[in-house]
Amino acid sequence: MQVSDGFARTSRRHRSAVQFGRLPYAAMFLATIMARGACAQSTGPRVYHATRQDYDRAAAVYRGSVLLKNGVVIPHWIAGTDEFWYRRDLPRGHDFVIVDAATGRKRAVFDHDSLAGALSKATSGPLSATDLPITDLTLVGRSKGSAAVHVTLPAPSSAGIALTPDGRFFTAVSQEYDCVLAPAAHCAKAEATTVVEGMTVSPDGKWGVVEKAGNIWLRDLATGQERQLTKDGEGPNNGYGIYPGGWKAAAIPRERQLAIGHSFPPLETYWSPDSRRVITPHFDQRGVADYPYLETVPGDGSFRPKVHMVRVPLVGEKTTPVEWFAIDVTTGTVTRLGLPYEKLLVLQQDLLAVRKTWWGPGNTHLFAVAFGDNMESAYLFDVDIATGTVRTVIEEREQPRTDLNPTSYNPPNVRVTGDGKEVIWWSQRDGWGHLYLYDAETGRLKNRITSGSWLVRDLIEVDENRRRIYFTGGGRESGNPYYRHLYRVNFDGTGLTLLSPEAADAMLTGQGNDLLAIDGGVDHQVVSPSGKYVVYNSSTPSQPTRSVIRTVDGRLVATFEQADASALFAAGYRAPEEFVAKTADGKDETWNVIYKPANFDSTERYAVIDAEYASPLTAVVPRNFVMAVRAAPGAHAASFAALGFVAVVVDGRGTTYRSKAFTQSTYGKLNINGLDDHVAAINELGRRHAYVDTTRVGITGGSYGGWSAFRGMLEFPDFYKVGVTESPPGSEHNMYIDYHATAMHGRPVYSDGTELRPTPAEVPKNWNVIDGRQQADRLKGHLLIIMSELDENVSPGSTLQLIDAFMKANKDFDLIYLPNTPHGSGQFTAYTRRRRWDYFVRYLMEP
């Protein structure tokens, strides 16, 4: 017997493309209870329905990260010692602890009650001993039982903000205090550290550079006097340090902030360590057309929609390469750096071509890692700053693309030594990502550092004095090849030593990563100042985090902290289980996880949700406990399981952290994007377990996962019955130029054989399979699209043009259009979360 699940239903034939209404939740709940009662009297198979309790459990699990205590511990080493401090989560609140790495012994950094009282007096506000809002601290002195500490507190929302005397720049004043801890604690406000918005300050604190009308100006911070350094900039679309259009330059948010008086430092502009020179890019985007964004619900409360014009070159259109300049602030000399711009990747959105730089001895040379056009090559350049001449130290070419890290989200695995004589370089030239040592003066390969059928993941630290390299690797140890293990090795390739023998993921990401640590990695100083100890966290998807200290020979000193997940499990969280499945071609294996419902009953049959972020840029199956709780962006698998579904997360072929062959196997197949392996894995689960109902499978994801949700519904319309896609591009030819498509699907080729669009409506002939409009008639199942009107990452036109194709194909779908919302912001609201859950409960939970 099938009964209503209590959610509002409309005829599929007459359902509007945009669905606004819902029954009140009380009515839904009452109807659901009545439905469950009717089912209980039925003699047929039980039909599962979501109740208010299920929704409450799903909401609690969705917020599970706040319930997990000490899921990640970040050590802060105390200068000149082998001790570190960290913020420790308590059942209620937190405290601050010092650990001696030699013994693992812990003690409080200070008397928390005493310091809370002293800070309360200094700040004129009550502070709790177990909730001190300290964001940073420095131990100033510890002798004969007395000590002092310098602490930083968050700036008040308004009191810490002020205008500079000329009224042109905002200053953010940090709240810092010097506190004497003994014999009686007392605190006094320290001299304020002022960060000037709109300015990049020199390392010696004497100078600042700003951008005005496309030119760079130097300001003497002591006198306030300014001097113009460049003269040929012509304004916001042609100049030095200007912000081009595109989402990574945050054009619309930046425009909003400019409207209320904020200012921004010159883009990608940085100083030499000796404070003598400034490196800055030059853009000329006058030939780039505007892309209009409509803000229908203005943030200022007014009623007339606003139009934002952002200069964005689309696929098939010309763009302007970035050129880099060095400015000697003492002489005023401006020198163009002679990089081979015609060979380099042209991405106006994020300057991906130049990924990382190092200053050589004397600050006269600059080493730069860059990608070649379309990522078909990678370079290390040696730039003579005085003359601008450039020497190519290393040039590597790999087909179909050249990577310098398993994921482009993390920094290149490249290091130039401080003396500028050697380079550590990562390459997949033999089919696996490994480290090589080069002579930086000659470009000659000195020796291979690592080798084997396993992968170097991230460079963690380089100890030049001991000539040791610390890195994470995967696949060398038995078991799950995605678990990161910490290793050290000598420059010459000898002495490879495993430092984290746990059959678990060492949650470490290479230093310098200011991007999304999508795999749960944490950037911190792993090795102690003496070089004797390492500190890291490790866990599995089902085993909570253990924070440990080991010697650099791998001997365990102490497990000094363990995560507490009791509140999380009490809220209804159920940890996922790992499973291995064959790829669709039967030639390889995927390593995945399955989340079972909180009240799992093996005699039931559960609908399945593929919670994915199928992307060639990374892999998202959780390999540690923290990521199992958080899950992939826009596809929170744990909450779907709490709601009553079986949820799976799969890393198919084409994703990262495996061999080059596995990772690059989907080249030219972004329409499939490894989803055939998702289908294969779910079908294999169905054959193994009767509780997995492969006749009821849904798919969901956000951003790149939104693209893949679209593709799943179009490429496998008989398998995926329901889809929810958030912030999704509908196609790639109508987006900005980006290596996500070109380097992973081939350069666009138009009918005349060029990469430039000959007519306004032409699609590259080799991109037809990733033009969603051409497959719109394949849609069969229920599809909910959630899009944001101010999404600079995913061009709204790309999504709406596919929506238009669905309408022309007379296909039903549902749409939530989020006014006044940039990329990602709408994915994590309570509203969109509930609507996503509602959609799957309505159309997938009931058979």
Short mmCIF file of N, CA and C in Angstrom, two decimals, residues 565-661:
data_model
loop_
_atom_site.label_atom_id
_atom_site.label_comp_id
_atom_site.label_asym_id
_atom_site.label_seq_id
_atom_site.Cartn_x
_atom_site.Cartn_y
_atom_site.Cartn_z
N ALA A 565 33.63 12.67 20.14
CA ALA A 565 32.49 12.70 19.21
C ALA A 565 31.20 12.25 19.89
N SER A 566 31.19 12.20 21.22
CA SER A 566 30.02 11.67 21.92
C SER A 566 28.77 12.49 21.66
N ALA A 567 28.89 13.82 21.64
CA ALA A 567 27.71 14.66 21.39
C ALA A 567 27.23 14.49 19.95
N LEU A 568 28.16 14.27 19.06
CA LEU A 568 27.81 14.07 17.66
C LEU A 568 27.02 12.77 17.49
N PHE A 569 27.51 11.69 18.09
CA PHE A 569 26.79 10.42 17.98
C PHE A 569 25.45 10.48 18.71
N ALA A 570 25.40 11.22 19.80
CA ALA A 570 24.14 11.35 20.53
C ALA A 570 23.09 12.09 19.70
N ALA A 571 23.56 12.96 18.80
CA ALA A 571 22.64 13.72 17.95
C ALA A 571 22.10 12.88 16.80
N GLY A 572 22.62 11.66 16.62
CA GLY A 572 22.11 10.79 15.57
C GLY A 572 23.08 10.53 14.44
N TYR A 573 24.32 11.00 14.59
CA TYR A 573 25.30 10.78 13.53
C TYR A 573 25.72 9.32 13.51
N ARG A 574 25.86 8.79 12.29
CA ARG A 574 26.35 7.43 12.10
C ARG A 574 27.52 7.50 11.14
N ALA A 575 28.69 7.06 11.57
CA ALA A 575 29.89 7.16 10.74
C ALA A 575 29.74 6.28 9.50
N PRO A 576 30.32 6.71 8.39
CA PRO A 576 30.22 5.91 7.17
C PRO A 576 31.13 4.70 7.19
N GLU A 577 30.89 3.79 6.25
CA GLU A 577 31.71 2.60 6.09
C GLU A 577 32.38 2.65 4.73
N GLU A 578 33.63 2.25 4.69
CA GLU A 578 34.36 2.23 3.43
C GLU A 578 33.99 0.98 2.62
N PHE A 579 33.96 1.13 1.31
CA PHE A 579 33.78 -0.03 0.45
C PHE A 579 34.54 0.19 -0.86
N VAL A 580 34.95 -0.90 -1.46
CA VAL A 580 35.71 -0.88 -2.71
C VAL A 580 34.83 -1.47 -3.80
N ALA A 581 34.83 -0.83 -4.98
CA ALA A 581 34.03 -1.32 -6.10
C ALA A 581 34.85 -1.27 -7.38
N LYS A 582 34.48 -2.06 -8.35
CA LYS A 582 35.13 -2.05 -9.63
C LYS A 582 34.69 -0.82 -10.44
N THR A 583 35.61 -0.30 -11.24
CA THR A 583 35.25 0.78 -12.15
C THR A 583 34.33 0.22 -13.24
N ALA A 584 33.72 1.11 -14.00
CA ALA A 584 32.74 0.68 -15.00
C ALA A 584 33.36 -0.23 -16.05
N ASP A 585 34.64 -0.05 -16.35
CA ASP A 585 35.30 -0.89 -17.35
C ASP A 585 35.88 -2.16 -16.73
N GLY A 586 35.75 -2.31 -15.41
CA GLY A 586 36.22 -3.52 -14.73
C GLY A 586 37.72 -3.63 -14.58
N LYS A 587 38.46 -2.58 -14.94
CA LYS A 587 39.92 -2.66 -14.95
C LYS A 587 40.58 -2.08 -13.71
N ASP A 588 39.84 -1.35 -12.90
CA ASP A 588 40.43 -0.70 -11.72
C ASP A 588 39.42 -0.73 -10.59
N GLU A 589 39.79 -0.08 -9.49
CA GLU A 589 38.92 -0.05 -8.32
C GLU A 589 38.72 1.38 -7.85
N THR A 590 37.53 1.63 -7.30
CA THR A 590 37.27 2.89 -6.63
C THR A 590 37.11 2.62 -5.14
N TRP A 591 37.54 3.58 -4.33
CA TRP A 591 37.47 3.46 -2.86
C TRP A 591 36.48 4.51 -2.38
N ASN A 592 35.38 4.03 -1.78
CA ASN A 592 34.23 4.89 -1.54
C ASN A 592 33.70 4.71 -0.12
N VAL A 593 32.66 5.45 0.23
CA VAL A 593 32.02 5.27 1.53
C VAL A 593 30.51 5.22 1.35
N ILE A 594 29.87 4.54 2.29
CA ILE A 594 28.41 4.48 2.34
C ILE A 594 27.97 4.91 3.73
N TYR A 595 26.98 5.79 3.78
CA TYR A 595 26.35 6.22 5.03
C TYR A 595 25.00 5.51 5.14
N LYS A 596 24.81 4.79 6.22
CA LYS A 596 23.53 4.12 6.46
C LYS A 596 22.62 5.01 7.30
N PRO A 597 21.31 4.84 7.17
CA PRO A 597 20.39 5.64 7.99
C PRO A 597 20.63 5.45 9.48
N ALA A 598 20.26 6.45 10.24
CA ALA A 598 20.49 6.41 11.69
C ALA A 598 19.79 5.21 12.32
N ASN A 599 18.55 4.96 11.91
CA ASN A 599 17.80 3.82 12.44
C ASN A 599 17.82 2.68 11.42
N PHE A 600 19.01 2.27 11.05
CA PHE A 600 19.17 1.31 9.96
C PHE A 600 18.55 -0.04 10.31
N ASP A 601 17.83 -0.59 9.35
CA ASP A 601 17.22 -1.91 9.47
C ASP A 601 17.55 -2.67 8.20
N SER A 602 18.34 -3.72 8.30
CA SER A 602 18.81 -4.43 7.12
C SER A 602 17.69 -5.10 6.33
N THR A 603 16.49 -5.21 6.93
CA THR A 603 15.37 -5.82 6.21
C THR A 603 14.62 -4.80 5.37
N GLU A 604 14.93 -3.53 5.53
CA GLU A 604 14.28 -2.49 4.74
C GLU A 604 15.00 -2.31 3.42
N ARG A 605 14.35 -1.60 2.49
CA ARG A 605 14.99 -1.20 1.24
C ARG A 605 15.01 0.32 1.22
N TYR A 606 16.20 0.87 1.07
CA TYR A 606 16.38 2.31 1.17
C TYR A 606 16.72 2.93 -0.17
N ALA A 607 16.13 4.09 -0.41
CA ALA A 607 16.52 4.88 -1.57
C ALA A 607 17.95 5.38 -1.38
N VAL A 608 18.63 5.63 -2.49
CA VAL A 608 20.06 5.96 -2.47
C VAL A 608 20.27 7.37 -3.01
N ILE A 609 21.16 8.12 -2.35
CA ILE A 609 21.56 9.43 -2.86
C ILE A 609 23.05 9.42 -3.11
N ASP A 610 23.42 9.76 -4.34
CA ASP A 610 24.82 9.94 -4.72
C ASP A 610 25.19 11.38 -4.39
N ALA A 611 25.82 11.57 -3.24
CA ALA A 611 26.23 12.91 -2.77
C ALA A 611 27.62 13.17 -3.31
N GLU A 612 27.73 13.96 -4.37
CA GLU A 612 28.98 13.98 -5.12
C GLU A 612 29.53 15.39 -5.35
N TYR A 613 30.79 15.39 -5.71
CA TYR A 613 31.49 16.56 -6.24
C TYR A 613 32.44 16.00 -7.29
N ALA A 614 31.86 15.35 -8.30
CA ALA A 614 32.67 14.67 -9.31
C ALA A 614 33.43 15.71 -10.12
N SER A 615 34.71 15.81 -9.87
CA SER A 615 35.51 16.88 -10.44
C SER A 615 36.92 16.38 -10.73
N PRO A 616 37.50 16.76 -11.88
CA PRO A 616 38.89 16.39 -12.15
C PRO A 616 39.89 17.21 -11.36
N LEU A 617 39.40 18.11 -10.51
CA LEU A 617 40.29 18.98 -9.75
C LEU A 617 40.67 18.40 -8.40
N THR A 618 39.89 17.45 -7.91
CA THR A 618 40.16 16.92 -6.57
C THR A 618 39.41 15.61 -6.39
N ALA A 619 39.50 15.05 -5.20
CA ALA A 619 38.72 13.88 -4.81
C ALA A 619 38.05 14.21 -3.48
N VAL A 620 36.83 13.74 -3.27
CA VAL A 620 36.08 14.21 -2.10
C VAL A 620 35.53 13.11 -1.21
N VAL A 621 35.74 11.85 -1.54
CA VAL A 621 35.32 10.82 -0.59
C VAL A 621 36.06 11.07 0.71
N PRO A 622 35.35 11.19 1.84
CA PRO A 622 36.04 11.49 3.10
C PRO A 622 36.99 10.37 3.49
N ARG A 623 38.21 10.75 3.82
CA ARG A 623 39.23 9.79 4.24
C ARG A 623 39.59 9.95 5.70
N ASN A 624 38.98 10.94 6.37
CA ASN A 624 39.22 11.13 7.79
C ASN A 624 37.90 11.49 8.46
N PHE A 625 37.92 11.50 9.77
CA PHE A 625 36.67 11.66 10.52
C PHE A 625 36.06 13.04 10.31
N VAL A 626 36.90 14.07 10.27
CA VAL A 626 36.39 15.43 10.13
C VAL A 626 35.67 15.60 8.80
N MET A 627 36.28 15.12 7.71
CA MET A 627 35.64 15.26 6.42
C MET A 627 34.41 14.37 6.29
N ALA A 628 34.37 13.25 7.00
CA ALA A 628 33.17 12.42 6.99
C ALA A 628 31.99 13.17 7.59
N VAL A 629 32.27 14.00 8.58
CA VAL A 629 31.21 14.81 9.19
C VAL A 629 30.81 15.97 8.28
N ARG A 630 31.81 16.61 7.66
CA ARG A 630 31.53 17.76 6.80
C ARG A 630 30.97 17.35 5.44
N ALA A 631 31.62 16.37 4.81
CA ALA A 631 31.24 15.85 3.51
C ALA A 631 31.49 16.86 2.39
N ALA A 632 31.17 16.45 1.16
CA ALA A 632 31.47 17.24 -0.03
C ALA A 632 30.64 18.52 -0.06
N PRO A 633 31.17 19.59 -0.68
CA PRO A 633 30.45 20.86 -0.74
C PRO A 633 29.08 20.71 -1.39
N GLY A 634 28.05 21.22 -0.70
CA GLY A 634 26.70 21.21 -1.26
C GLY A 634 26.05 19.84 -1.30
N ALA A 635 26.71 18.80 -0.76
CA ALA A 635 26.17 17.45 -0.83
C ALA A 635 26.47 16.74 0.49
N HIS A 636 25.79 17.13 1.54
CA HIS A 636 26.11 16.67 2.88
C HIS A 636 25.54 15.27 3.09
N ALA A 637 26.38 14.26 2.79
CA ALA A 637 25.91 12.88 2.79
C ALA A 637 25.36 12.45 4.15
N ALA A 638 26.04 12.87 5.24
CA ALA A 638 25.62 12.42 6.57
C ALA A 638 24.21 12.86 6.90
N SER A 639 23.84 14.06 6.48
CA SER A 639 22.49 14.56 6.80
C SER A 639 21.44 13.80 6.00
N PHE A 640 21.75 13.38 4.77
CA PHE A 640 20.79 12.58 4.01
C PHE A 640 20.58 11.23 4.67
N ALA A 641 21.65 10.64 5.20
CA ALA A 641 21.50 9.38 5.91
C ALA A 641 20.67 9.56 7.17
N ALA A 642 20.90 10.67 7.88
CA ALA A 642 20.11 10.94 9.09
C ALA A 642 18.64 11.11 8.76
N LEU A 643 18.37 11.54 7.55
CA LEU A 643 16.99 11.74 7.11
C LEU A 643 16.31 10.43 6.75
N GLY A 644 17.09 9.40 6.45
CA GLY A 644 16.51 8.10 6.15
C GLY A 644 16.93 7.49 4.83
N PHE A 645 17.91 8.07 4.17
CA PHE A 645 18.42 7.53 2.92
C PHE A 645 19.71 6.75 3.16
N VAL A 646 20.06 5.92 2.20
CA VAL A 646 21.43 5.46 2.08
C VAL A 646 22.15 6.49 1.23
N ALA A 647 23.26 7.01 1.70
CA ALA A 647 24.02 8.00 0.94
C ALA A 647 25.39 7.42 0.61
N VAL A 648 25.84 7.63 -0.61
CA VAL A 648 27.16 7.15 -1.01
C VAL A 648 27.98 8.31 -1.53
N VAL A 649 29.29 8.23 -1.35
CA VAL A 649 30.23 9.19 -1.92
C VAL A 649 31.28 8.39 -2.66
N VAL A 650 31.48 8.72 -3.94
CA VAL A 650 32.33 7.94 -4.83
C VAL A 650 33.36 8.85 -5.47
N ASP A 651 34.60 8.38 -5.56
CA ASP A 651 35.63 9.05 -6.36
C ASP A 651 35.91 8.17 -7.57
N GLY A 652 35.31 8.52 -8.70
CA GLY A 652 35.50 7.73 -9.91
C GLY A 652 36.77 8.11 -10.64
N ARG A 653 37.00 7.46 -11.76
CA ARG A 653 38.14 7.81 -12.59
C ARG A 653 38.04 9.27 -13.02
N GLY A 654 39.21 9.87 -13.12
CA GLY A 654 39.25 11.29 -13.47
C GLY A 654 39.46 12.18 -12.27
N THR A 655 39.27 11.64 -11.05
CA THR A 655 39.54 12.41 -9.85
C THR A 655 41.00 12.20 -9.44
N THR A 656 41.41 12.93 -8.43
CA THR A 656 42.83 13.03 -8.09
C THR A 656 43.28 11.97 -7.09
N TYR A 657 44.60 12.04 -6.77
CA TYR A 657 45.26 11.26 -5.72
C TYR A 657 45.49 9.80 -6.09
N ARG A 658 45.52 9.52 -7.39
CA ARG A 658 45.87 8.18 -7.85
C ARG A 658 46.95 8.31 -8.93
N SER A 659 47.13 7.30 -9.73
CA SER A 659 48.11 7.35 -10.79
C SER A 659 47.71 8.38 -11.85
N LYS A 660 48.68 8.77 -12.67
CA LYS A 660 48.37 9.69 -13.76
C LYS A 660 47.33 9.09 -14.70
N ALA A 661 47.42 7.80 -14.97
CA ALA A 661 46.48 7.15 -15.87
C ALA A 661 45.06 7.22 -15.31
#
